[in-house]
Amino acid sequence: MAVLVVVVIRHGPPPPPRASRARRDEVVRRMAECNAAERACHQYWTALVSYCLSLINPHVYKAVGIRPRDGCQAAWANPNFQDTLHWGGEKIMAFPDEAGLVGKPGMRWWRKAYLIR
């Protein structure tokens, strides 16, 4: 009995699953339908939630004997940490920007999270 093996060579990362693509399309479509006030609200809250997700768990510092407040302040003041957040966010930020979720109402939070400079 012979076994046939088919190898598919792709260039670049694999496409997102169909469900993810549909959700992305839905976000783009709904943002296009928003009026200015709704768009500003979505831009603000998306940026704020992104900032909150970028925060460091203070228990990490406590576990190694550093006062959590001092550890967080030192991390956020560290240019290497800031560069790492920006580098990690470069690919992620393409979609929210394309969808219209990045705008003036949330820029303070995007910058504070070091996702945009």
PDB file of C-alpha atoms in Angstrom:
ATOM      1  CA  MET A   1       0.000   0.000   0.000  1.00  0.00           C
ATOM      2  CA  ALA A   2       1.444   3.366  -1.002  1.00  0.00           C
ATOM      3  CA  VAL A   3       0.971   6.499   1.043  1.00  0.00           C
ATOM      4  CA  LEU A   4       0.661   9.783  -0.747  1.00  0.00           C
ATOM      5  CA  VAL A   5       2.016  12.806   1.113  1.00  0.00           C
ATOM      6  CA  VAL A   6       1.236  16.287  -0.133  1.00  0.00           C
ATOM      7  CA  VAL A   7       3.451  19.108   1.038  1.00  0.00           C
ATOM      8  CA  VAL A   8       2.174  22.651   0.770  1.00  0.00           C
ATOM      9  CA  ILE A   9       4.746  25.409   0.878  1.00  0.00           C
ATOM     10  CA  ARG A  10       3.467  28.746   2.099  1.00  0.00           C
ATOM     11  CA  HIS A  11       5.236  32.043   1.995  1.00  0.00           C
ATOM     12  CA  GLY A  12       4.795  34.013   5.199  1.00  0.00           C
ATOM     13  CA  PRO A  13       2.608  33.206   8.187  1.00  0.00           C
ATOM     14  CA  PRO A  14      -0.480  31.076   7.720  1.00  0.00           C
ATOM     15  CA  PRO A  15      -3.729  32.972   7.205  1.00  0.00           C
ATOM     16  CA  PRO A  16      -5.892  33.448  10.286  1.00  0.00           C
ATOM     17  CA  PRO A  17      -8.674  30.927  10.834  1.00  0.00           C
ATOM     18  CA  ARG A  18     -11.885  31.705   8.983  1.00  0.00           C
ATOM     19  CA  ALA A  19     -13.662  32.727  12.196  1.00  0.00           C
ATOM     20  CA  SER A  20     -10.948  35.274  13.054  1.00  0.00           C
ATOM     21  CA  ARG A  21     -11.061  36.700   9.548  1.00  0.00           C
ATOM     22  CA  ALA A  22     -14.842  37.031   9.787  1.00  0.00           C
ATOM     23  CA  ARG A  23     -14.558  38.838  13.122  1.00  0.00           C
ATOM     24  CA  ARG A  24     -11.958  41.216  11.722  1.00  0.00           C
ATOM     25  CA  ASP A  25     -14.156  41.939   8.712  1.00  0.00           C
ATOM     26  CA  GLU A  26     -17.078  42.569  11.045  1.00  0.00           C
ATOM     27  CA  VAL A  27     -15.072  45.075  13.109  1.00  0.00           C
ATOM     28  CA  VAL A  28     -13.949  46.926   9.971  1.00  0.00           C
ATOM     29  CA  ARG A  29     -17.516  46.979   8.629  1.00  0.00           C
ATOM     30  CA  ARG A  30     -19.029  48.221  11.883  1.00  0.00           C
ATOM     31  CA  MET A  31     -16.371  50.894  12.373  1.00  0.00           C
ATOM     32  CA  ALA A  32     -17.135  52.175   8.865  1.00  0.00           C
ATOM     33  CA  GLU A  33     -20.808  52.500   9.867  1.00  0.00           C
ATOM     34  CA  CYS A  34     -20.075  54.451  13.083  1.00  0.00           C
ATOM     35  CA  ASN A  35     -20.725  58.154  13.397  1.00  0.00           C
ATOM     36  CA  ALA A  36     -17.975  60.409  14.774  1.00  0.00           C
ATOM     37  CA  ALA A  37     -19.095  60.160  18.416  1.00  0.00           C
ATOM     38  CA  GLU A  38     -19.304  56.363  18.339  1.00  0.00           C
ATOM     39  CA  ARG A  39     -15.928  56.111  16.595  1.00  0.00           C
ATOM     40  CA  ALA A  40     -14.329  58.363  19.233  1.00  0.00           C
ATOM     41  CA  CYS A  41     -15.832  56.216  22.003  1.00  0.00           C
ATOM     42  CA  HIS A  42     -14.521  52.999  20.423  1.00  0.00           C
ATOM     43  CA  GLN A  43     -11.084  54.552  19.896  1.00  0.00           C
ATOM     44  CA  TYR A  44     -10.871  55.668  23.526  1.00  0.00           C
ATOM     45  CA  TRP A  45     -12.017  52.388  25.095  1.00  0.00           C
ATOM     46  CA  THR A  46      -9.918  50.191  22.817  1.00  0.00           C
ATOM     47  CA  ALA A  47      -6.819  52.172  23.750  1.00  0.00           C
ATOM     48  CA  LEU A  48      -7.637  52.123  27.477  1.00  0.00           C
ATOM     49  CA  VAL A  49      -8.216  48.359  27.506  1.00  0.00           C
ATOM     50  CA  SER A  50      -4.970  47.834  25.572  1.00  0.00           C
ATOM     51  CA  TYR A  51      -3.107  49.891  28.153  1.00  0.00           C
ATOM     52  CA  CYS A  52      -4.624  47.862  31.010  1.00  0.00           C
ATOM     53  CA  LEU A  53      -3.572  44.619  29.303  1.00  0.00           C
ATOM     54  CA  SER A  54       0.006  45.893  29.035  1.00  0.00           C
ATOM     55  CA  LEU A  55       0.312  46.402  32.805  1.00  0.00           C
ATOM     56  CA  ILE A  56       2.701  44.211  34.758  1.00  0.00           C
ATOM     57  CA  ASN A  57       1.389  41.867  37.429  1.00  0.00           C
ATOM     58  CA  PRO A  58       2.821  43.261  40.705  1.00  0.00           C
ATOM     59  CA  HIS A  59       3.048  39.748  42.180  1.00  0.00           C
ATOM     60  CA  VAL A  60       5.981  39.108  39.845  1.00  0.00           C
ATOM     61  CA  TYR A  61       8.098  41.600  41.786  1.00  0.00           C
ATOM     62  CA  LYS A  62       6.835  40.516  45.179  1.00  0.00           C
ATOM     63  CA  ALA A  63       7.829  36.919  44.370  1.00  0.00           C
ATOM     64  CA  VAL A  64      11.467  37.968  43.939  1.00  0.00           C
ATOM     65  CA  GLY A  65      11.583  40.264  46.976  1.00  0.00           C
ATOM     66  CA  ILE A  66      11.106  43.629  45.265  1.00  0.00           C
ATOM     67  CA  ARG A  67       8.459  46.048  46.447  1.00  0.00           C
ATOM     68  CA  PRO A  68       5.798  45.924  43.674  1.00  0.00           C
ATOM     69  CA  ARG A  69       5.505  49.714  43.363  1.00  0.00           C
ATOM     70  CA  ASP A  70       9.273  50.112  42.961  1.00  0.00           C
ATOM     71  CA  GLY A  71       9.468  47.265  40.449  1.00  0.00           C
ATOM     72  CA  CYS A  72       6.683  48.650  38.264  1.00  0.00           C
ATOM     73  CA  GLN A  73       8.142  52.157  38.326  1.00  0.00           C
ATOM     74  CA  ALA A  74      11.579  50.852  37.389  1.00  0.00           C
ATOM     75  CA  ALA A  75      10.180  48.719  34.544  1.00  0.00           C
ATOM     76  CA  TRP A  76       8.107  51.515  33.009  1.00  0.00           C
ATOM     77  CA  ALA A  77      11.058  53.919  33.221  1.00  0.00           C
ATOM     78  CA  ASN A  78      13.381  51.401  31.517  1.00  0.00           C
ATOM     79  CA  PRO A  79      13.925  52.273  27.822  1.00  0.00           C
ATOM     80  CA  ASN A  80      14.572  48.604  27.009  1.00  0.00           C
ATOM     81  CA  PHE A  81      11.166  47.658  28.412  1.00  0.00           C
ATOM     82  CA  GLN A  82       9.537  50.489  26.444  1.00  0.00           C
ATOM     83  CA  ASP A  83      11.255  49.335  23.240  1.00  0.00           C
ATOM     84  CA  THR A  84      10.115  45.758  23.879  1.00  0.00           C
ATOM     85  CA  LEU A  85       6.493  46.850  24.264  1.00  0.00           C
ATOM     86  CA  HIS A  86       6.710  48.925  21.087  1.00  0.00           C
ATOM     87  CA  TRP A  87       8.384  46.108  19.160  1.00  0.00           C
ATOM     88  CA  GLY A  88       5.788  43.584  20.351  1.00  0.00           C
ATOM     89  CA  GLY A  89       2.948  45.901  19.407  1.00  0.00           C
ATOM     90  CA  GLU A  90       4.116  46.749  15.884  1.00  0.00           C
ATOM     91  CA  LYS A  91       2.373  43.804  14.227  1.00  0.00           C
ATOM     92  CA  ILE A  92      -0.622  43.921  16.545  1.00  0.00           C
ATOM     93  CA  MET A  93      -1.277  47.628  15.951  1.00  0.00           C
ATOM     94  CA  ALA A  94      -1.698  47.232  12.192  1.00  0.00           C
ATOM     95  CA  PHE A  95      -5.238  45.868  12.494  1.00  0.00           C
ATOM     96  CA  PRO A  96      -6.694  48.415  14.958  1.00  0.00           C
ATOM     97  CA  ASP A  97      -5.167  51.191  12.872  1.00  0.00           C
ATOM     98  CA  GLU A  98      -6.605  49.740   9.660  1.00  0.00           C
ATOM     99  CA  ALA A  99     -10.029  49.305  11.277  1.00  0.00           C
ATOM    100  CA  GLY A 100     -10.132  52.911  12.506  1.00  0.00           C
ATOM    101  CA  LEU A 101      -9.718  52.053  16.193  1.00  0.00           C
ATOM    102  CA  VAL A 102      -6.593  54.196  16.576  1.00  0.00           C
ATOM    103  CA  GLY A 103      -7.361  57.878  16.803  1.00  0.00           C
ATOM    104  CA  LYS A 104      -6.960  61.023  18.856  1.00  0.00           C
ATOM    105  CA  PRO A 105      -9.346  60.091  21.720  1.00  0.00           C
ATOM    106  CA  GLY A 106      -7.169  57.111  22.718  1.00  0.00           C
ATOM    107  CA  MET A 107      -3.700  58.323  21.748  1.00  0.00           C
ATOM    108  CA  ARG A 108      -2.779  59.099  25.349  1.00  0.00           C
ATOM    109  CA  TRP A 109      -3.325  55.441  26.302  1.00  0.00           C
ATOM    110  CA  TRP A 110      -1.624  54.022  23.183  1.00  0.00           C
ATOM    111  CA  ARG A 111       1.458  56.122  23.960  1.00  0.00           C
ATOM    112  CA  LYS A 112       1.351  55.351  27.669  1.00  0.00           C
ATOM    113  CA  ALA A 113       1.349  51.619  26.791  1.00  0.00           C
ATOM    114  CA  TYR A 114       4.308  52.264  24.425  1.00  0.00           C
ATOM    115  CA  LEU A 115       2.366  50.688  21.556  1.00  0.00           C
ATOM    116  CA  ILE A 116       2.637  53.944  19.577  1.00  0.00           C
ATOM    117  CA  ARG A 117       5.368  56.535  19.864  1.00  0.00           C
TER     118      ARG A 117
END
